[in-house]
Amino acid sequence: MTENDFLPIQYDNLPAEGKVAWKAPSNIALVKYWGKKANQIPANPSVSFTLDACATTTTIFFSRKEDDSQFSFDLVFEGEPKEDFKPKIQTFLERIEIYLPFLKSYHLKIETSNSFPHSSGIASSASGMAALALCLMDMEKMMNPEMDSDFFNRKASFLARLGSGSACRSIEGDLIQWGEHQPIVDSSNLYGIKYPFKVNTVFKNFHDTILLVHKGQKQVSSSGGHNLMHNHPYAERRFEQAHEHLDSLKAIFSEGNLERFIEVVESEALTLHAMMMTSMPYFILMKPDTLQIINKIWDYRKKTKTPICFTLDAGANVHLLYPESVKEKAIQFIQDELVAHCENGHYICDRIGTGARKIG
Ligand code: PMV
């Protein structure tokens, strides 16, 4: 599909008012998206587990207005008006307007909240933009009831991507691939798709315990971070490596090979951080506790042969990944050894999920 396939047909019935509500999850990348071209086109393909507990719930109350020359919206975040989020939403609406041309005909009251604590250092842009895109798609579906659910999800992913790249992987579950990759025939730079190859059951109920090492603001925004990949000395080799990792995951997923899964996932996490350390300007986003946790995971794995590994996003928090079969051991290990490295002892127990849900 191309961008033009997402341009809408003529709408016949614009409802006078109404309400739509969606809950969309966050996701954690196994092969990381880091580096982008114009229009939110990724420089390399990525694949992620859709999460379950970390999610954004968004409700939009919409009403027709006379003046359709500009966007009109209010934003309420966790019960309070939130002016500083508005520019990001305004930019998003501007980017998607040609795909949803009814937007300026409505006043939107957007109410949104996250299941995870504010300023936990967990990025809410993926779940937030996915929930918003789904609400807006639901409005479009009222005007075009014939739309089927595959197209609905695909266009929601396409729109979410224009808000925040990784958000396009937060529409469906449980393993989502985004970005052109030749061996995956349906892969696209424009939207995420369900991972199309065989996935062993061991990966079907994976856990992700997020160890909150540092809850503060990130040193570098994600768009700032992506820009660091322009003129980066190792960028091209890194983009190739993402393709190679995606290729190796095919057999790993199909066979349920946890040993090799761990190698790819941990290498991806450290490569992401290595890219930040070797860019200009350079950043170290890990904290001393991040490294202590990583070392404890490695020691524990060596000693006990338990298949627990880590991944990181563009910050200091550690995502601890493990299969259902070792859940009790993992929780014990976290409590005995890792909680001490979390800010105020905080961590979030999440797991692989099935995707966003309509809630109203
Ligand atoms: O969606 P963005 O622009 O916030 O980028 C997210 C990038 C990483 O989280 C670091 C990796 C990924 O693939 O999610």
Coordinates of N, CA, C and O and ligand atoms in Angstrom, one line a residue, residues 27 29 31-34 36 46 125 164-167 169 222-223 226 272 313-314, ligand 1:
N27 N 4.7 -0.5 23.8 CA 5.4 -1.7 23.2 C 6.8 -1.6 23.5 O 7.4 -0.6 23.8
A29 N 10.5 -2.7 21.9 CA 11.2 -3.2 20.7 C 12.3 -4.2 21.0 O 13.0 -4.0 22.0
V31 N 14.1 -5.6 18.1 CA 15.1 -5.0 17.2 C 14.6 -3.5 17.1 O 13.5 -3.2 16.9
K32 N 15.6 -2.6 17.4 CA 15.2 -1.2 17.7 C 15.1 -0.4 16.4 O 16.0 -0.5 15.5
Y33 N 14.2 0.5 16.4 CA 14.1 1.6 15.4 C 14.9 2.8 16.0 O 14.6 3.3 17.0
W34 N 15.9 3.2 15.3 CA 16.7 4.3 15.7 C 17.3 4.9 14.5 O 18.3 4.4 13.9
K36 N 15.7 8.0 11.4 CA 14.5 8.1 10.5 C 14.8 9.1 9.4 O 15.7 10.0 9.5
S46 N 12.1 -2.8 12.4 CA 12.1 -3.1 13.8 C 11.0 -4.1 14.1 O 10.1 -4.4 13.3
S125 N 4.6 8.2 24.5 CA 4.2 8.6 23.1 C 3.7 7.5 22.3 O 2.8 7.7 21.5
S164 N 4.2 9.4 16.4 CA 5.5 8.9 16.9 C 5.8 7.6 16.3 O 4.9 6.7 16.3
G165 N 6.9 7.4 15.7 CA 7.2 6.3 14.9 C 6.8 5.0 15.5 O 6.0 4.2 15.0
S166 N 7.3 4.7 16.8 CA 7.1 3.4 17.4 C 5.6 3.2 17.7 O 5.2 2.1 18.0
A167 N 4.8 4.3 17.7 CA 3.4 4.1 18.0 C 2.6 3.3 17.0 O 1.6 2.7 17.3
R169 N 3.5 0.5 16.2 CA 3.5 -0.9 16.6 C 2.6 -1.1 17.8 O 2.7 -2.2 18.5
S222 N 13.3 11.8 21.8 CA 13.5 10.7 20.9 C 13.7 11.3 19.5 O 14.5 10.8 18.7
S223 N 13.1 12.5 19.1 CA 13.4 13.0 17.8 C 14.8 13.5 17.7 O 15.5 13.3 16.7
H226 N 16.9 10.4 17.2 CA 16.9 9.9 15.8 C 17.8 10.7 14.9 O 18.5 10.2 14.0
L272 N 21.9 0.2 20.6 CA 21.1 1.4 20.6 C 21.9 2.4 21.5 O 22.1 3.6 21.1
D313 N 15.2 1.0 26.5 CA 14.8 1.9 25.4 C 15.8 3.1 25.6 O 16.8 3.0 26.2
A314 N 15.4 4.3 25.0 CA 16.4 5.4 25.0 C 16.4 6.1 26.4 O 16.1 7.3 26.5
Ligands
PMV1 O1 8.8 6.4 18.4 P1 10.0 7.2 18.8 O2 10.3 8.3 17.9 O3 9.8 7.7 20.3 O4 11.3 6.2 18.9 C1 11.4 5.2 19.7 C2 12.7 4.6 19.7 C3 13.1 3.5 20.6 O5 12.1 3.3 21.6 C4 14.4 3.8 21.3 C5 13.2 2.1 19.9 C6 11.9 1.5 19.4 O6 12.0 0.9 18.3 O7 10.9 1.6 20.0

